[in-house]
PDB file of C-alpha atoms in Angstrom:
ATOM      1  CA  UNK A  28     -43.531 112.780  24.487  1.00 62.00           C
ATOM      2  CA  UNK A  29     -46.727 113.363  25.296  1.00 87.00           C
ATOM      3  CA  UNK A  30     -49.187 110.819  27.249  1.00 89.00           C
ATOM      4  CA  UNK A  31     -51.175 109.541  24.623  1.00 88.00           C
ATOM      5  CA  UNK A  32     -47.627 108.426  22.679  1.00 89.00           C
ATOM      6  CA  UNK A  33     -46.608 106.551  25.924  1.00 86.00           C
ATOM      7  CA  UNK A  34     -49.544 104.948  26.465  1.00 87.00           C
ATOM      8  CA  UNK A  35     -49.361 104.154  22.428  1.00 86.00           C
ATOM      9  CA  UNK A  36     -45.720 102.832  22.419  1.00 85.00           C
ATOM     10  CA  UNK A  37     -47.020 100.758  26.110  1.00 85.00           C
ATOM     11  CA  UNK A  38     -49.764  99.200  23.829  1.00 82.00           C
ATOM     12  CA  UNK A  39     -47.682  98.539  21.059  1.00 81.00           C
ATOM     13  CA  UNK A  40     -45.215  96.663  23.473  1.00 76.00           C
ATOM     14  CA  UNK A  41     -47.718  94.515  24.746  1.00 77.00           C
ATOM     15  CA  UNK A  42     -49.327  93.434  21.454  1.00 75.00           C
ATOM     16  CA  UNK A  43     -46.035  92.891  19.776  1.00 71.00           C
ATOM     17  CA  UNK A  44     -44.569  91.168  23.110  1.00 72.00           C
ATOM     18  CA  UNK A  45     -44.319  88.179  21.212  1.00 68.00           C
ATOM     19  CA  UNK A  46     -42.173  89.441  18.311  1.00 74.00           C
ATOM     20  CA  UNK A  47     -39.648  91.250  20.879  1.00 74.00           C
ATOM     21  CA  UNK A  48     -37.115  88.179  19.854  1.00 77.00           C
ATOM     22  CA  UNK A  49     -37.553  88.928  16.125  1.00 77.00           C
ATOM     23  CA  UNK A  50     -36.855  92.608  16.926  1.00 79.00           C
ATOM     24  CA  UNK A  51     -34.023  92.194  19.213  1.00 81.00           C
ATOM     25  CA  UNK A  52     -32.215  89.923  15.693  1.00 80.00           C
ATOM     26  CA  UNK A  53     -33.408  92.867  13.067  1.00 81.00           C
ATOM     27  CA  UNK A  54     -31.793  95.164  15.484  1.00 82.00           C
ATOM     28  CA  UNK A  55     -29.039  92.808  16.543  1.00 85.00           C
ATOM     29  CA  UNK A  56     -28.395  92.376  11.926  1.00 86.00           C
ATOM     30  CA  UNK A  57     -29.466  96.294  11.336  1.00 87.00           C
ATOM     31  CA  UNK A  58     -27.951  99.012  13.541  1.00 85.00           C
ATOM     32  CA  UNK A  59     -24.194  97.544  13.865  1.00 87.00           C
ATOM     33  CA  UNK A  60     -23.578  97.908  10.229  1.00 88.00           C
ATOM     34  CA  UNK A  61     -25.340 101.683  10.323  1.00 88.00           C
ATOM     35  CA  UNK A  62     -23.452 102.855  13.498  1.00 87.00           C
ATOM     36  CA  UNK A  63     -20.264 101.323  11.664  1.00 88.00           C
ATOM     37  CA  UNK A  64     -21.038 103.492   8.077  1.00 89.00           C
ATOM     38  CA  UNK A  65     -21.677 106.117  10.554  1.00 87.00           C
ATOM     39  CA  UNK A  66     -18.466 105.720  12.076  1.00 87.00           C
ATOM     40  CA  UNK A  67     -16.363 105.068   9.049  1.00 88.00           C
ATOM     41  CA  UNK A  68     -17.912 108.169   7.437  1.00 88.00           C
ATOM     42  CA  UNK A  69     -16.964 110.553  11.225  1.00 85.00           C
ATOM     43  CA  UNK A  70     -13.441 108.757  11.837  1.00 85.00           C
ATOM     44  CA  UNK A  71     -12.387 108.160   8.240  1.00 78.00           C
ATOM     45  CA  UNK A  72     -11.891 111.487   7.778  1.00 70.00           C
ATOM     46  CA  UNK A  73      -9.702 112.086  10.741  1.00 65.00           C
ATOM     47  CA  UNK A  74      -7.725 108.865  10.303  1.00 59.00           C
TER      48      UNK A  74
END
């Protein structure tokens, strides 16, 4: 990562500061049933 993407991603935090809560429930709805796919799809296979 270069500067100008931190700085970037540091703007982007503070303008979307507000929405961090909204975020935090996508992510909370969104990545556990991905990483379990994911996981199904790895282990499956070996169980």
């Amino acid at each position: 990562m270069n500067v100008a993407t931190i700085i970037m991603a540091v703007l982007a935090v503070a303008l979307i500061g507000p929405k961090v809560t909204l975020v935090r429930v996508l992510s909370t709805l969104i990545f556990p049933p991905i990483a379990g796919i994911i996981a199904q799809t790895f282990f499956g296979k070996f169980a």
